Tab-separated table of C-alpha atoms and ligand atoms in Angstrom:
chain	number	residue	atom	x	y	z
A	1286	MET	CA	14.418	25.276	3.530
A	1287	ASN	CA	16.386	27.223	0.957
A	1288	ASP	CA	14.522	26.658	-2.311
A	1289	TYR	CA	17.471	27.855	-4.438
A	1290	THR	CA	15.301	30.161	-6.536
A	1291	ILE	CA	16.846	33.361	-7.826
A	1292	PRO	CA	15.559	36.137	-10.065
A	1293	GLN	CA	15.922	35.249	-13.740
A	1294	HIS	CA	17.723	38.555	-14.368
A	1295	TRP	CA	16.495	38.557	-17.950
A	1296	ALA	CA	18.149	41.917	-18.654
A	1297	HIS	CA	21.529	40.379	-17.855
A	1298	TYR	CA	21.575	38.078	-20.889
A	1299	SER	CA	24.067	39.230	-23.501
A	1300	ALA	CA	23.570	39.454	-27.256
A	1301	THR	CA	25.686	36.292	-27.483
A	1302	ASP	CA	23.361	34.482	-25.075
A	1303	HIS	CA	20.320	35.394	-27.169
A	1304	ALA	CA	22.161	34.338	-30.328
A	1305	VAL	CA	22.847	30.891	-28.845
A	1306	TRP	CA	19.148	30.576	-27.997
A	1307	LYS	CA	18.267	31.575	-31.565
A	1308	THR	CA	20.486	28.885	-33.093
A	1309	LEU	CA	19.131	26.187	-30.794
A	1310	PHE	CA	15.540	27.339	-31.187
A	1311	GLU	CA	15.629	27.494	-34.973
A	1312	ARG	CA	17.162	24.033	-35.263
A	1313	GLN	CA	14.601	22.390	-32.995
A	1314	THR	CA	11.506	24.174	-34.290
A	1315	ALA	CA	12.441	23.075	-37.820
A	1316	LEU	CA	13.059	19.478	-36.743
A	1317	LEU	CA	10.451	18.651	-34.126
A	1318	PRO	CA	7.199	18.937	-36.092
A	1319	GLN	CA	8.322	15.733	-37.875
A	1320	LEU	CA	9.747	13.970	-34.824
A	1321	ALA	CA	7.979	15.100	-31.647
A	1322	CYS	CA	4.503	14.093	-30.549
A	1323	ARG	CA	1.544	16.308	-31.328
A	1324	GLU	CA	1.226	17.467	-27.714
A	1325	PHE	CA	4.816	18.698	-27.639
A	1326	VAL	CA	4.451	20.638	-30.870
A	1327	GLU	CA	1.155	22.161	-29.745
A	1328	GLY	CA	2.663	23.219	-26.404
A	1329	MET	CA	5.719	24.666	-28.129
A	1330	ARG	CA	3.528	26.748	-30.431
A	1331	ALA	CA	1.134	27.918	-27.737
A	1332	LEU	CA	3.893	29.337	-25.522
A	1333	PRO	CA	5.464	32.777	-25.972
A	1334	LEU	CA	8.706	31.319	-27.338
A	1335	SER	CA	10.550	32.888	-30.237
A	1336	ALA	CA	13.910	32.748	-31.943
A	1337	GLU	CA	14.614	36.367	-31.095
A	1338	ALA	CA	15.353	36.082	-27.391
A	1339	ILE	CA	15.652	33.821	-24.389
A	1340	PRO	CA	12.127	33.789	-22.955
A	1341	ASP	CA	11.202	35.892	-19.981
A	1342	PHE	CA	9.855	33.479	-17.359
A	1343	ALA	CA	7.192	35.967	-16.250
A	1344	ALA	CA	5.735	36.017	-19.771
A	1345	LEU	CA	5.902	32.211	-20.008
A	1346	ASN	CA	4.099	31.851	-16.715
A	1347	GLU	CA	1.272	34.102	-17.879
A	1348	VAL	CA	0.418	31.419	-20.424
A	1349	LEU	CA	1.498	28.309	-18.530
A	1350	MET	CA	-0.134	28.986	-15.161
A	1351	PRO	CA	-3.698	29.446	-16.393
A	1352	ARG	CA	-3.303	26.298	-18.521
A	1353	THR	CA	-2.033	23.758	-15.985
A	1354	GLY	CA	-1.147	25.613	-12.781
A	1355	TRP	CA	2.594	25.215	-13.396
A	1356	GLN	CA	5.175	27.965	-13.292
A	1357	VAL	CA	8.839	28.186	-14.205
A	1358	VAL	CA	11.222	29.430	-11.504
A	1359	ALA	CA	14.870	30.337	-12.034
A	1360	VAL	CA	17.678	28.465	-10.278
A	1361	PRO	CA	21.426	28.833	-10.739
A	1362	GLY	CA	21.952	25.206	-11.892
A	1363	LEU	CA	21.336	21.724	-10.539
A	1364	VAL	CA	19.676	21.783	-7.133
A	1365	PRO	CA	19.652	19.102	-4.403
A	1366	ASP	CA	17.145	16.289	-4.979
A	1367	GLU	CA	14.912	17.279	-2.109
A	1368	VAL	CA	14.674	20.861	-3.369
A	1369	PHE	CA	13.943	19.651	-6.888
A	1370	PHE	CA	11.187	17.280	-5.770
A	1371	ASN	CA	9.676	19.902	-3.509
A	1372	HIS	CA	9.401	22.323	-6.437
A	1373	LEU	CA	7.820	19.690	-8.666
A	1374	ALA	CA	5.362	18.647	-5.971
A	1375	ASN	CA	4.237	22.289	-5.895
A	1376	ARG	CA	4.036	22.683	-9.678
A	1377	ARG	CA	7.141	24.828	-9.919
A	1378	PHE	CA	9.602	23.809	-12.600
A	1379	PRO	CA	13.140	24.890	-11.718
A	1380	SER	CA	15.027	26.135	-14.767
A	1381	GLY	CA	18.681	27.024	-14.996
A	1382	ASN	CA	18.772	30.737	-15.780
A	1383	PHE	CA	22.009	30.511	-17.778
A	1384	ILE	CA	22.529	29.374	-21.356
A	1385	ARG	CA	25.306	27.204	-22.784
A	1386	ARG	CA	28.188	28.721	-24.700
A	1387	ALA	CA	28.218	28.848	-28.492
A	1388	ASP	CA	30.915	26.155	-28.548
A	1389	GLN	CA	28.744	23.803	-26.447
A	1390	LEU	CA	25.652	23.644	-28.634
A	1391	ASP	CA	25.387	19.864	-28.505
A	1392	TYR	CA	26.955	19.142	-25.160
A	1393	LEU	CA	25.745	20.075	-21.735
A	1394	GLN	CA	26.939	19.123	-18.289
A	1395	GLU	CA	24.158	20.884	-16.469
A	1396	PRO	CA	20.693	21.676	-17.766
A	1397	ASP	CA	20.481	25.247	-19.031
A	1398	VAL	CA	17.546	27.453	-19.942
A	1399	PHE	CA	17.243	25.879	-23.386
A	1400	HIS	CA	16.964	22.349	-22.034
A	1401	ASP	CA	14.735	23.331	-19.141
A	1402	VAL	CA	12.405	25.712	-20.938
A	1403	PHE	CA	12.354	24.552	-24.534
A	1404	GLY	CA	12.650	20.874	-23.600
A	1405	HIS	CA	10.291	20.689	-20.642
A	1406	VAL	CA	7.765	23.502	-20.692
A	1407	PRO	CA	5.861	22.503	-23.866
A	1408	MET	CA	4.900	19.213	-22.190
A	1409	LEU	CA	3.974	21.039	-18.958
A	1410	MET	CA	1.193	22.630	-21.024
A	1411	HIS	CA	-0.343	19.160	-21.330
A	1412	PRO	CA	-2.620	18.283	-18.391
A	1413	VAL	CA	-1.453	14.669	-18.164
A	1414	MET	CA	2.235	15.545	-18.006
A	1415	ALA	CA	1.416	18.407	-15.635
A	1416	ASP	CA	-0.177	15.961	-13.183
A	1417	PHE	CA	2.459	13.293	-13.707
A	1418	ILE	CA	5.410	15.514	-12.876
A	1419	GLN	CA	3.732	16.915	-9.781
A	1420	LEU	CA	3.023	13.387	-8.524
A	1421	TYR	CA	6.573	12.385	-9.404
A	1422	GLY	CA	7.789	15.189	-7.155
A	1423	GLU	CA	5.712	13.800	-4.292
A	1424	ALA	CA	6.928	10.268	-4.994
A	1425	GLY	CA	10.497	11.563	-5.105
A	1426	LEU	CA	10.291	13.047	-1.620
A	1427	ARG	CA	9.073	9.719	-0.288
A	1428	ALA	CA	11.581	7.639	-2.289
A	1429	GLN	CA	14.361	9.742	-0.875
A	1430	ARG	CA	13.223	9.074	2.686
A	1431	ILE	CA	13.095	5.306	2.146
A	1432	GLY	CA	16.225	4.945	0.024
A	1433	LYS	CA	14.574	4.136	-3.318
A	1434	LEU	CA	15.597	7.163	-5.323
A	1435	THR	CA	17.849	5.272	-7.738
A	1436	GLU	CA	14.941	3.129	-8.869
A	1437	LEU	CA	12.423	5.968	-9.021
A	1438	ALA	CA	14.789	8.273	-10.895
A	1439	ARG	CA	14.872	5.723	-13.718
A	1440	VAL	CA	11.155	6.338	-14.245
A	1441	TYR	CA	11.735	10.071	-14.698
A	1442	TRP	CA	14.721	9.462	-16.921
A	1443	TYR	CA	12.938	7.062	-19.259
A	1444	THR	CA	9.741	9.151	-19.433
A	1445	VAL	CA	10.085	12.886	-18.766
A	1446	GLU	CA	13.642	13.067	-20.119
A	1447	PHE	CA	13.950	10.340	-22.753
A	1448	GLY	CA	10.450	9.075	-23.410
A	1449	LEU	CA	9.004	8.074	-26.768
A	1450	VAL	CA	5.314	7.562	-27.503
A	1451	THR	CA	3.478	5.963	-30.398
A	1452	GLU	CA	1.314	8.159	-32.553
A	1453	LEU	CA	-0.850	7.516	-35.608
A	1454	VAL	CA	0.427	9.559	-38.545
A	1455	PRO	CA	-0.392	9.669	-42.239
A	1456	GLY	CA	2.135	7.673	-44.284
A	1457	GLU	CA	2.530	6.365	-47.815
A	1458	ALA	CA	0.373	3.340	-47.073
A	1459	GLY	CA	-2.274	5.273	-45.153
A	1460	ILE	CA	-2.420	5.909	-41.411
A	1461	GLN	CA	0.420	4.163	-39.614
A	1462	GLU	CA	1.926	3.975	-36.164
A	1463	ALA	CA	5.086	6.008	-35.646
A	1464	LEU	CA	7.396	6.673	-32.718
A	1465	ARG	CA	7.463	10.247	-31.525
A	1466	ILE	CA	9.485	12.186	-28.943
A	1467	TYR	CA	8.013	13.590	-25.748
A	1468	GLY	CA	11.097	13.501	-23.489
A	1469	ALA	CA	12.845	16.815	-22.860
A	1470	GLY	CA	16.353	15.380	-23.003
A	1471	ILE	CA	15.697	14.335	-26.575
A	1472	ALA	CA	13.552	17.289	-27.643
A	1473	SER	CA	16.191	19.804	-26.581
A	1474	SER	CA	18.995	17.968	-28.425
A	1475	PHE	CA	19.426	18.401	-32.163
A	1476	THR	CA	21.543	15.300	-32.573
A	1477	GLU	CA	19.585	13.014	-30.257
A	1478	SER	CA	16.214	13.991	-31.784
A	1479	GLY	CA	17.064	12.244	-35.023
A	1480	PHE	CA	18.964	9.453	-33.286
A	1481	ALA	CA	16.140	8.539	-30.912
A	1482	VAL	CA	13.536	8.170	-33.634
A	1483	GLN	CA	15.488	7.168	-36.732
A	1484	SER	CA	18.809	5.505	-35.857
A	1485	PRO	CA	19.023	1.696	-36.194
A	1486	SER	CA	21.302	1.615	-33.120
A	1487	PRO	CA	19.124	1.927	-29.972
A	1488	HIS	CA	16.440	-0.445	-28.733
A	1489	ARG	CA	12.869	0.830	-28.513
A	1490	ILE	CA	10.954	-1.217	-25.976
A	1491	GLY	CA	7.396	-0.965	-24.682
A	1492	PHE	CA	7.243	0.798	-21.333
A	1493	ASP	CA	6.848	-1.510	-18.355
A	1494	LEU	CA	7.266	0.062	-14.943
A	1495	GLU	CA	9.211	-2.641	-13.167
A	1496	ARG	CA	11.405	-3.293	-16.209
A	1497	VAL	CA	12.262	0.402	-16.373
A	1498	MET	CA	12.992	0.628	-12.660
A	1499	ARG	CA	15.527	-2.174	-13.073
A	1500	THR	CA	17.313	-0.553	-16.011
A	1501	ARG	CA	20.371	1.648	-15.650
A	1502	TYR	CA	20.864	4.589	-17.985
A	1503	ARG	CA	23.640	6.563	-19.585
A	1504	ILE	CA	24.123	10.170	-18.656
A	1505	ASP	CA	27.122	10.786	-20.890
A	1506	ASP	CA	25.945	9.862	-24.379
A	1507	PHE	CA	22.929	8.976	-26.510
A	1508	GLN	CA	20.690	6.371	-24.925
A	1509	GLU	CA	21.080	2.770	-25.987
A	1510	CYS	CA	17.480	2.065	-25.101
A	1511	TYR	CA	14.284	4.096	-25.217
A	1512	PHE	CA	11.024	3.039	-23.622
A	1513	VAL	CA	7.843	3.651	-25.560
A	1514	LEU	CA	4.404	4.550	-24.213
A	1515	ASP	CA	1.317	3.606	-26.189
A	1516	SER	CA	-0.264	6.877	-25.110
A	1517	LEU	CA	0.648	9.788	-22.885
A	1518	ASP	CA	-2.450	8.915	-20.874
A	1519	ASP	CA	-0.533	5.891	-19.584
A	1520	LEU	CA	1.428	8.345	-17.432
A	1521	LEU	CA	-1.650	9.069	-15.366
A	1522	ALA	CA	-2.098	5.455	-14.364
A	1523	LEU	CA	1.607	5.376	-13.611
A	1524	ALA	CA	1.403	8.391	-11.349
A	1525	ARG	CA	-1.397	6.817	-9.312
A	1526	ILE	CA	0.470	3.574	-8.680
A	1527	ASP	CA	1.288	2.617	-5.134
A	1528	PHE	CA	5.042	2.270	-5.436
A	1529	ASP	CA	5.550	0.435	-2.143
A	1530	PRO	CA	4.822	-3.079	-3.458
A	1531	VAL	CA	6.969	-2.294	-6.504
A	1532	TYR	CA	9.877	-1.173	-4.314
A	1533	GLU	CA	9.415	-4.374	-2.331
A	1534	ARG	CA	9.763	-6.508	-5.460
A	1535	LEU	CA	12.797	-4.512	-6.560
A	1536	ASN	CA	14.629	-5.572	-3.418
A	1537	SER	CA	15.455	-8.812	-5.205
A	1538	GLY	CA	15.960	-9.802	-8.807
A	1539	PRO	CA	18.130	-8.491	-11.605
A	1540	THR	CA	19.256	-5.051	-12.700
A	1541	TYR	CA	19.605	-4.535	-16.452
A	1542	THR	CA	21.953	-2.536	-18.605
A	1543	PRO	CA	20.547	-0.381	-21.405
A	1544	ALA	CA	21.911	-2.905	-23.922
A	1545	ASP	CA	19.771	-5.790	-22.598
A	1546	VAL	CA	16.677	-7.048	-24.384
A	1547	LEU	CA	14.556	-9.553	-22.481
A	1548	ALA	CA	12.348	-12.345	-23.758
A	1549	THR	CA	9.471	-10.660	-21.946
A	1550	ASP	CA	10.032	-7.251	-23.590
A	1551	ARG	CA	7.536	-5.831	-26.035
A	1552	VAL	CA	10.096	-4.849	-28.647
A	1553	PHE	CA	9.211	-2.084	-31.095
A	1554	GLN	CA	12.664	-2.140	-32.636
A	1555	GLN	CA	15.658	-4.141	-31.558
A	1556	GLY	CA	18.680	-1.907	-31.986
A	1557	ASP	CA	21.808	-3.117	-33.717
A	1558	GLY	CA	24.007	-1.305	-31.171
A	1559	SER	CA	26.144	0.139	-33.962
A	1560	TYR	CA	26.407	3.583	-32.412
A	1561	ALA	CA	27.166	2.276	-28.920
A	1562	ARG	CA	29.901	-0.006	-30.296
A	1563	SER	CA	31.497	2.959	-32.084
A	1564	ARG	CA	31.988	4.731	-28.735
A	1565	LEU	CA	34.395	4.065	-25.948
A	1566	PRO	CA	32.877	1.671	-23.461
A	1567	VAL	CA	31.649	3.528	-20.416
A	1568	ALA	CA	30.059	1.848	-17.441
A	1569	ALA	CA	26.329	2.391	-17.662
B	336	FE2	FE1	15.510	17.854	-17.811
């Protein structure tokens, strides 16, 4: 099977490409220590990432591989699902080798090297996320064979891409619980980083597997709903779940929109929907 990998061609990046990286990198490294979870910030700092240049994947892998057995491989853009899952199942994280243009800093159609490397690789330094994403890759291959990819993809979306986690942090009234970012889709976005944690608009709801697998998501705008883990360790239990009985239950019952809040939800914050209402309605 063609695995879609290509050489990164690091020497081909232009001065403009590196300058775009620098802008994105400086914004996020200033912002995330206050908004991202401890594990993300530690991973970000332990990797050979700097404002000066787009990272060389070979240098990244020298640090990443000994830590969790993962490596970053270059691909030209989005790859077919089966190829993607096969990489993940083998602890290879496919990263777009291109970078967005300077006039696209906050908008991306396809994941680029900033999203894929800066957003994802810090969490791949964490053993729990390292195991979770590998097992997700295996689950993805199976879900594809049995026609359950839509439901499974919602798990990835609401964890690896847009997950929040609670963390104890020092506050004015002593140690308090705060919501922190671990999802790459948020962590690589300047505007969504603040939105996800601080905006009154979106819901923040306790993570529940079946609830998440019944919830559609938006790919074209900020999320209207984020799901919150109590601890990153919860991902390990999630990865070990036998999905077959869950898929069975999902064959009947409702599907939810991101705007829904259920009586059974563990609600951290009920959003007021103000941002979503200010946007054109788009089918979720
Ligand atoms: Fe991603």
